[in-house]
Amino acid sequence: NAGVTQTPKFQVLKTGQSMTLQCAQDMNHEYMSWYRQDPGMGLRLIHYSVGAGITDQGEVPNGYNVSRSTTEDFPLRLLSAAPSQTSVYFCASGDRRYGYTFGSGTRLTVV
Amino acid sequence: GESVGLHLPTLSVQEGDNSIINCAYSNSASDYFIWYKQESGKGPQFIIDIRSNMDKRQGQRVTVLLNKTVKHLSLQIAATQPGDSAVYFCAENEAGNQFYFGTGTSLTVIP
């Protein structure tokens, strides 16, 4: 049981480049979410999904897109990377009954 | 978004002593709370949760206390060990699956 798997673990982008952060879970959770973590600011919710085909915005959605075509996968897309998006990104899945599991994170640097 | 804050950004304790980490939350409608532990370079790891119909919940060496009157949470770690050194986050949730995190408290255990 792999839990929540994030790829890549590290990425360096140039300003204006696009990329997709991958997140997959094998626990059949309906709820998945993306957070970014910056020094001194804790984790901030970017986007979340309550099931396949359903997504919604969190606290800091600007500059990011998501889709949920399957229960297992919840990719996060940066269409035009900016230095302000340098951060560590975490994906999580779970629910209120059983708690939430986080992936190991993707460290993104935009230069 | 929700406002979840921690009283102390850093805490140092001697090995074997008890640790207490505090957290204030602002949304009186929040009814589910989780404490997470995050070690360097890793994703947040679930420690313990509590629902608003409880005042106290105990786990292995950890206890969470909830005071709804003053909107305050605390995490108590008994007989703190070097492996407990990490950043601890509290997170609050109201009805849906979205969680909002505080900025974290860094716990250092002195051998």
JSON list of N, CA and C in Angstrom, two decimals, chain B residues 61-97:
[
{"chain": "B", "resi": 61, "resn": "ARG", "atom": "N", "xyz": [1.49, 8.33, 24.42]},
{"chain": "B", "resi": 61, "resn": "ARG", "atom": "CA", "xyz": [2.34, 9.44, 24.88]},
{"chain": "B", "resi": 61, "resn": "ARG", "atom": "C", "xyz": [1.82, 10.82, 24.50]},
{"chain": "B", "resi": 62, "resn": "VAL", "atom": "N", "xyz": [0.73, 10.92, 23.78]},
{"chain": "B", "resi": 62, "resn": "VAL", "atom": "CA", "xyz": [0.19, 12.22, 23.41]},
{"chain": "B", "resi": 62, "resn": "VAL", "atom": "C", "xyz": [-1.24, 12.37, 23.91]},
{"chain": "B", "resi": 63, "resn": "THR", "atom": "N", "xyz": [-1.56, 13.61, 24.26]},
{"chain": "B", "resi": 63, "resn": "THR", "atom": "CA", "xyz": [-2.91, 13.96, 24.70]},
{"chain": "B", "resi": 63, "resn": "THR", "atom": "C", "xyz": [-3.28, 15.27, 24.03]},
{"chain": "B", "resi": 64, "resn": "VAL", "atom": "N", "xyz": [-4.48, 15.35, 23.50]},
{"chain": "B", "resi": 64, "resn": "VAL", "atom": "CA", "xyz": [-4.97, 16.60, 22.95]},
{"chain": "B", "resi": 64, "resn": "VAL", "atom": "C", "xyz": [-6.12, 17.08, 23.83]},
{"chain": "B", "resi": 65, "resn": "LEU", "atom": "N", "xyz": [-6.08, 18.36, 24.17]},
{"chain": "B", "resi": 65, "resn": "LEU", "atom": "CA", "xyz": [-7.12, 19.01, 24.95]},
{"chain": "B", "resi": 65, "resn": "LEU", "atom": "C", "xyz": [-7.79, 20.07, 24.10]},
{"chain": "B", "resi": 66, "resn": "LEU", "atom": "N", "xyz": [-9.10, 20.13, 24.18]},
{"chain": "B", "resi": 66, "resn": "LEU", "atom": "CA", "xyz": [-9.87, 21.10, 23.41]},
{"chain": "B", "resi": 66, "resn": "LEU", "atom": "C", "xyz": [-10.70, 21.94, 24.36]},
{"chain": "B", "resi": 67, "resn": "ASN", "atom": "N", "xyz": [-10.53, 23.23, 24.28]},
{"chain": "B", "resi": 67, "resn": "ASN", "atom": "CA", "xyz": [-11.34, 24.16, 25.07]},
{"chain": "B", "resi": 67, "resn": "ASN", "atom": "C", "xyz": [-12.13, 25.02, 24.10]},
{"chain": "B", "resi": 68, "resn": "LYS", "atom": "N", "xyz": [-13.38, 24.66, 23.91]},
{"chain": "B", "resi": 68, "resn": "LYS", "atom": "CA", "xyz": [-14.20, 25.35, 22.90]},
{"chain": "B", "resi": 68, "resn": "LYS", "atom": "C", "xyz": [-14.59, 26.74, 23.37]},
{"chain": "B", "resi": 69, "resn": "THR", "atom": "N", "xyz": [-14.62, 26.95, 24.66]},
{"chain": "B", "resi": 69, "resn": "THR", "atom": "CA", "xyz": [-15.02, 28.26, 25.19]},
{"chain": "B", "resi": 69, "resn": "THR", "atom": "C", "xyz": [-14.05, 29.34, 24.74]},
{"chain": "B", "resi": 70, "resn": "VAL", "atom": "N", "xyz": [-12.76, 29.03, 24.79]},
{"chain": "B", "resi": 70, "resn": "VAL", "atom": "CA", "xyz": [-11.75, 30.01, 24.40]},
{"chain": "B", "resi": 70, "resn": "VAL", "atom": "C", "xyz": [-11.11, 29.66, 23.07]},
{"chain": "B", "resi": 71, "resn": "LYS", "atom": "N", "xyz": [-11.64, 28.66, 22.37]},
{"chain": "B", "resi": 71, "resn": "LYS", "atom": "CA", "xyz": [-11.15, 28.24, 21.06]},
{"chain": "B", "resi": 71, "resn": "LYS", "atom": "C", "xyz": [-9.65, 27.95, 21.10]},
{"chain": "B", "resi": 72, "resn": "HIS", "atom": "N", "xyz": [-9.30, 26.99, 21.94]},
{"chain": "B", "resi": 72, "resn": "HIS", "atom": "CA", "xyz": [-7.90, 26.67, 22.17]},
{"chain": "B", "resi": 72, "resn": "HIS", "atom": "C", "xyz": [-7.69, 25.16, 22.17]},
{"chain": "B", "resi": 73, "resn": "LEU", "atom": "N", "xyz": [-6.60, 24.77, 21.53]},
{"chain": "B", "resi": 73, "resn": "LEU", "atom": "CA", "xyz": [-6.17, 23.37, 21.49]},
{"chain": "B", "resi": 73, "resn": "LEU", "atom": "C", "xyz": [-4.79, 23.26, 22.10]},
{"chain": "B", "resi": 74, "resn": "SER", "atom": "N", "xyz": [-4.50, 22.15, 22.72]},
{"chain": "B", "resi": 74, "resn": "SER", "atom": "CA", "xyz": [-3.13, 21.90, 23.12]},
{"chain": "B", "resi": 74, "resn": "SER", "atom": "C", "xyz": [-2.76, 20.44, 22.84]},
{"chain": "B", "resi": 75, "resn": "LEU", "atom": "N", "xyz": [-1.49, 20.25, 22.59]},
{"chain": "B", "resi": 75, "resn": "LEU", "atom": "CA", "xyz": [-0.94, 18.91, 22.39]},
{"chain": "B", "resi": 75, "resn": "LEU", "atom": "C", "xyz": [0.09, 18.68, 23.48]},
{"chain": "B", "resi": 76, "resn": "GLN", "atom": "N", "xyz": [-0.12, 17.65, 24.26]},
{"chain": "B", "resi": 76, "resn": "GLN", "atom": "CA", "xyz": [0.82, 17.31, 25.32]},
{"chain": "B", "resi": 76, "resn": "GLN", "atom": "C", "xyz": [1.56, 16.04, 24.93]},
{"chain": "B", "resi": 77, "resn": "ILE", "atom": "N", "xyz": [2.87, 16.11, 25.00]},
{"chain": "B", "resi": 77, "resn": "ILE", "atom": "CA", "xyz": [3.71, 14.94, 24.71]},
{"chain": "B", "resi": 77, "resn": "ILE", "atom": "C", "xyz": [4.41, 14.53, 26.01]},
{"chain": "B", "resi": 78, "resn": "ALA", "atom": "N", "xyz": [4.17, 13.34, 26.45]},
{"chain": "B", "resi": 78, "resn": "ALA", "atom": "CA", "xyz": [4.78, 12.86, 27.70]},
{"chain": "B", "resi": 78, "resn": "ALA", "atom": "C", "xyz": [6.16, 12.27, 27.43]},
{"chain": "B", "resi": 79, "resn": "ALA", "atom": "N", "xyz": [7.06, 12.51, 28.39]},
{"chain": "B", "resi": 79, "resn": "ALA", "atom": "CA", "xyz": [8.42, 11.92, 28.32]},
{"chain": "B", "resi": 79, "resn": "ALA", "atom": "C", "xyz": [9.03, 12.15, 26.94]},
{"chain": "B", "resi": 80, "resn": "THR", "atom": "N", "xyz": [9.18, 13.41, 26.59]},
{"chain": "B", "resi": 80, "resn": "THR", "atom": "CA", "xyz": [9.64, 13.78, 25.26]},
{"chain": "B", "resi": 80, "resn": "THR", "atom": "C", "xyz": [10.97, 13.14, 24.92]},
{"chain": "B", "resi": 81, "resn": "GLN", "atom": "N", "xyz": [11.05, 12.64, 23.68]},
{"chain": "B", "resi": 81, "resn": "GLN", "atom": "CA", "xyz": [12.23, 11.93, 23.22]},
{"chain": "B", "resi": 81, "resn": "GLN", "atom": "C", "xyz": [12.87, 12.70, 22.06]},
{"chain": "B", "resi": 82, "resn": "PRO", "atom": "N", "xyz": [14.15, 12.45, 21.78]},
{"chain": "B", "resi": 82, "resn": "PRO", "atom": "CA", "xyz": [14.79, 13.15, 20.64]},
{"chain": "B", "resi": 82, "resn": "PRO", "atom": "C", "xyz": [14.03, 12.98, 19.33]},
{"chain": "B", "resi": 83, "resn": "GLY", "atom": "N", "xyz": [13.41, 11.84, 19.14]},
{"chain": "B", "resi": 83, "resn": "GLY", "atom": "CA", "xyz": [12.63, 11.60, 17.92]},
{"chain": "B", "resi": 83, "resn": "GLY", "atom": "C", "xyz": [11.38, 12.44, 17.82]},
{"chain": "B", "resi": 84, "resn": "ASP", "atom": "N", "xyz": [11.03, 13.14, 18.89]},
{"chain": "B", "resi": 84, "resn": "ASP", "atom": "CA", "xyz": [9.87, 14.03, 18.86]},
{"chain": "B", "resi": 84, "resn": "ASP", "atom": "C", "xyz": [10.22, 15.39, 18.28]},
{"chain": "B", "resi": 85, "resn": "SER", "atom": "N", "xyz": [11.49, 15.66, 18.09]},
{"chain": "B", "resi": 85, "resn": "SER", "atom": "CA", "xyz": [11.90, 16.94, 17.50]},
{"chain": "B", "resi": 85, "resn": "SER", "atom": "C", "xyz": [11.33, 17.06, 16.09]},
{"chain": "B", "resi": 86, "resn": "ALA", "atom": "N", "xyz": [10.55, 18.10, 15.88]},
{"chain": "B", "resi": 86, "resn": "ALA", "atom": "CA", "xyz": [9.86, 18.29, 14.59]},
{"chain": "B", "resi": 86, "resn": "ALA", "atom": "C", "xyz": [9.08, 19.59, 14.68]},
{"chain": "B", "resi": 87, "resn": "VAL", "atom": "N", "xyz": [8.38, 19.91, 13.60]},
{"chain": "B", "resi": 87, "resn": "VAL", "atom": "CA", "xyz": [7.42, 21.01, 13.62]},
{"chain": "B", "resi": 87, "resn": "VAL", "atom": "C", "xyz": [6.03, 20.41, 13.77]},
{"chain": "B", "resi": 88, "resn": "TYR", "atom": "N", "xyz": [5.26, 20.98, 14.67]},
{"chain": "B", "resi": 88, "resn": "TYR", "atom": "CA", "xyz": [3.92, 20.49, 14.95]},
{"chain": "B", "resi": 88, "resn": "TYR", "atom": "C", "xyz": [2.88, 21.51, 14.48]},
{"chain": "B", "resi": 89, "resn": "PHE", "atom": "N", "xyz": [1.89, 21.02, 13.76]},
{"chain": "B", "resi": 89, "resn": "PHE", "atom": "CA", "xyz": [0.83, 21.87, 13.24]},
{"chain": "B", "resi": 89, "resn": "PHE", "atom": "C", "xyz": [-0.51, 21.43, 13.81]},
{"chain": "B", "resi": 90, "resn": "CYS", "atom": "N", "xyz": [-1.34, 22.40, 14.13]},
{"chain": "B", "resi": 90, "resn": "CYS", "atom": "CA", "xyz": [-2.74, 22.07, 14.36]},
{"chain": "B", "resi": 90, "resn": "CYS", "atom": "C", "xyz": [-3.52, 22.48, 13.12]},
{"chain": "B", "resi": 91, "resn": "ALA", "atom": "N", "xyz": [-4.60, 21.79, 12.86]},
{"chain": "B", "resi": 91, "resn": "ALA", "atom": "CA", "xyz": [-5.44, 22.09, 11.71]},
{"chain": "B", "resi": 91, "resn": "ALA", "atom": "C", "xyz": [-6.90, 21.98, 12.14]},
{"chain": "B", "resi": 92, "resn": "GLU", "atom": "N", "xyz": [-7.73, 22.87, 11.59]},
{"chain": "B", "resi": 92, "resn": "GLU", "atom": "CA", "xyz": [-9.15, 22.86, 11.94]},
{"chain": "B", "resi": 92, "resn": "GLU", "atom": "C", "xyz": [-10.00, 22.62, 10.70]},
{"chain": "B", "resi": 93, "resn": "ASN", "atom": "N", "xyz": [-11.19, 22.12, 10.95]},
{"chain": "B", "resi": 93, "resn": "ASN", "atom": "CA", "xyz": [-12.08, 21.72, 9.87]},
{"chain": "B", "resi": 93, "resn": "ASN", "atom": "C", "xyz": [-13.52, 21.98, 10.30]},
{"chain": "B", "resi": 94, "resn": "GLU", "atom": "N", "xyz": [-14.29, 22.52, 9.34]},
{"chain": "B", "resi": 94, "resn": "GLU", "atom": "CA", "xyz": [-15.71, 22.73, 9.60]},
{"chain": "B", "resi": 94, "resn": "GLU", "atom": "C", "xyz": [-16.51, 22.00, 8.55]},
{"chain": "B", "resi": 95, "resn": "ALA", "atom": "N", "xyz": [-17.19, 20.97, 8.93]},
{"chain": "B", "resi": 95, "resn": "ALA", "atom": "CA", "xyz": [-18.15, 20.25, 8.07]},
{"chain": "B", "resi": 95, "resn": "ALA", "atom": "C", "xyz": [-17.53, 19.60, 6.84]},
{"chain": "B", "resi": 96, "resn": "GLY", "atom": "N", "xyz": [-16.98, 20.40, 5.94]},
{"chain": "B", "resi": 96, "resn": "GLY", "atom": "CA", "xyz": [-16.41, 19.83, 4.72]},
{"chain": "B", "resi": 96, "resn": "GLY", "atom": "C", "xyz": [-15.08, 19.17, 4.96]},
{"chain": "B", "resi": 97, "resn": "ASN", "atom": "N", "xyz": [-14.36, 18.86, 3.90]},
{"chain": "B", "resi": 97, "resn": "ASN", "atom": "CA", "xyz": [-13.09, 18.18, 4.04]},
{"chain": "B", "resi": 97, "resn": "ASN", "atom": "C", "xyz": [-11.89, 19.12, 4.02]}
]
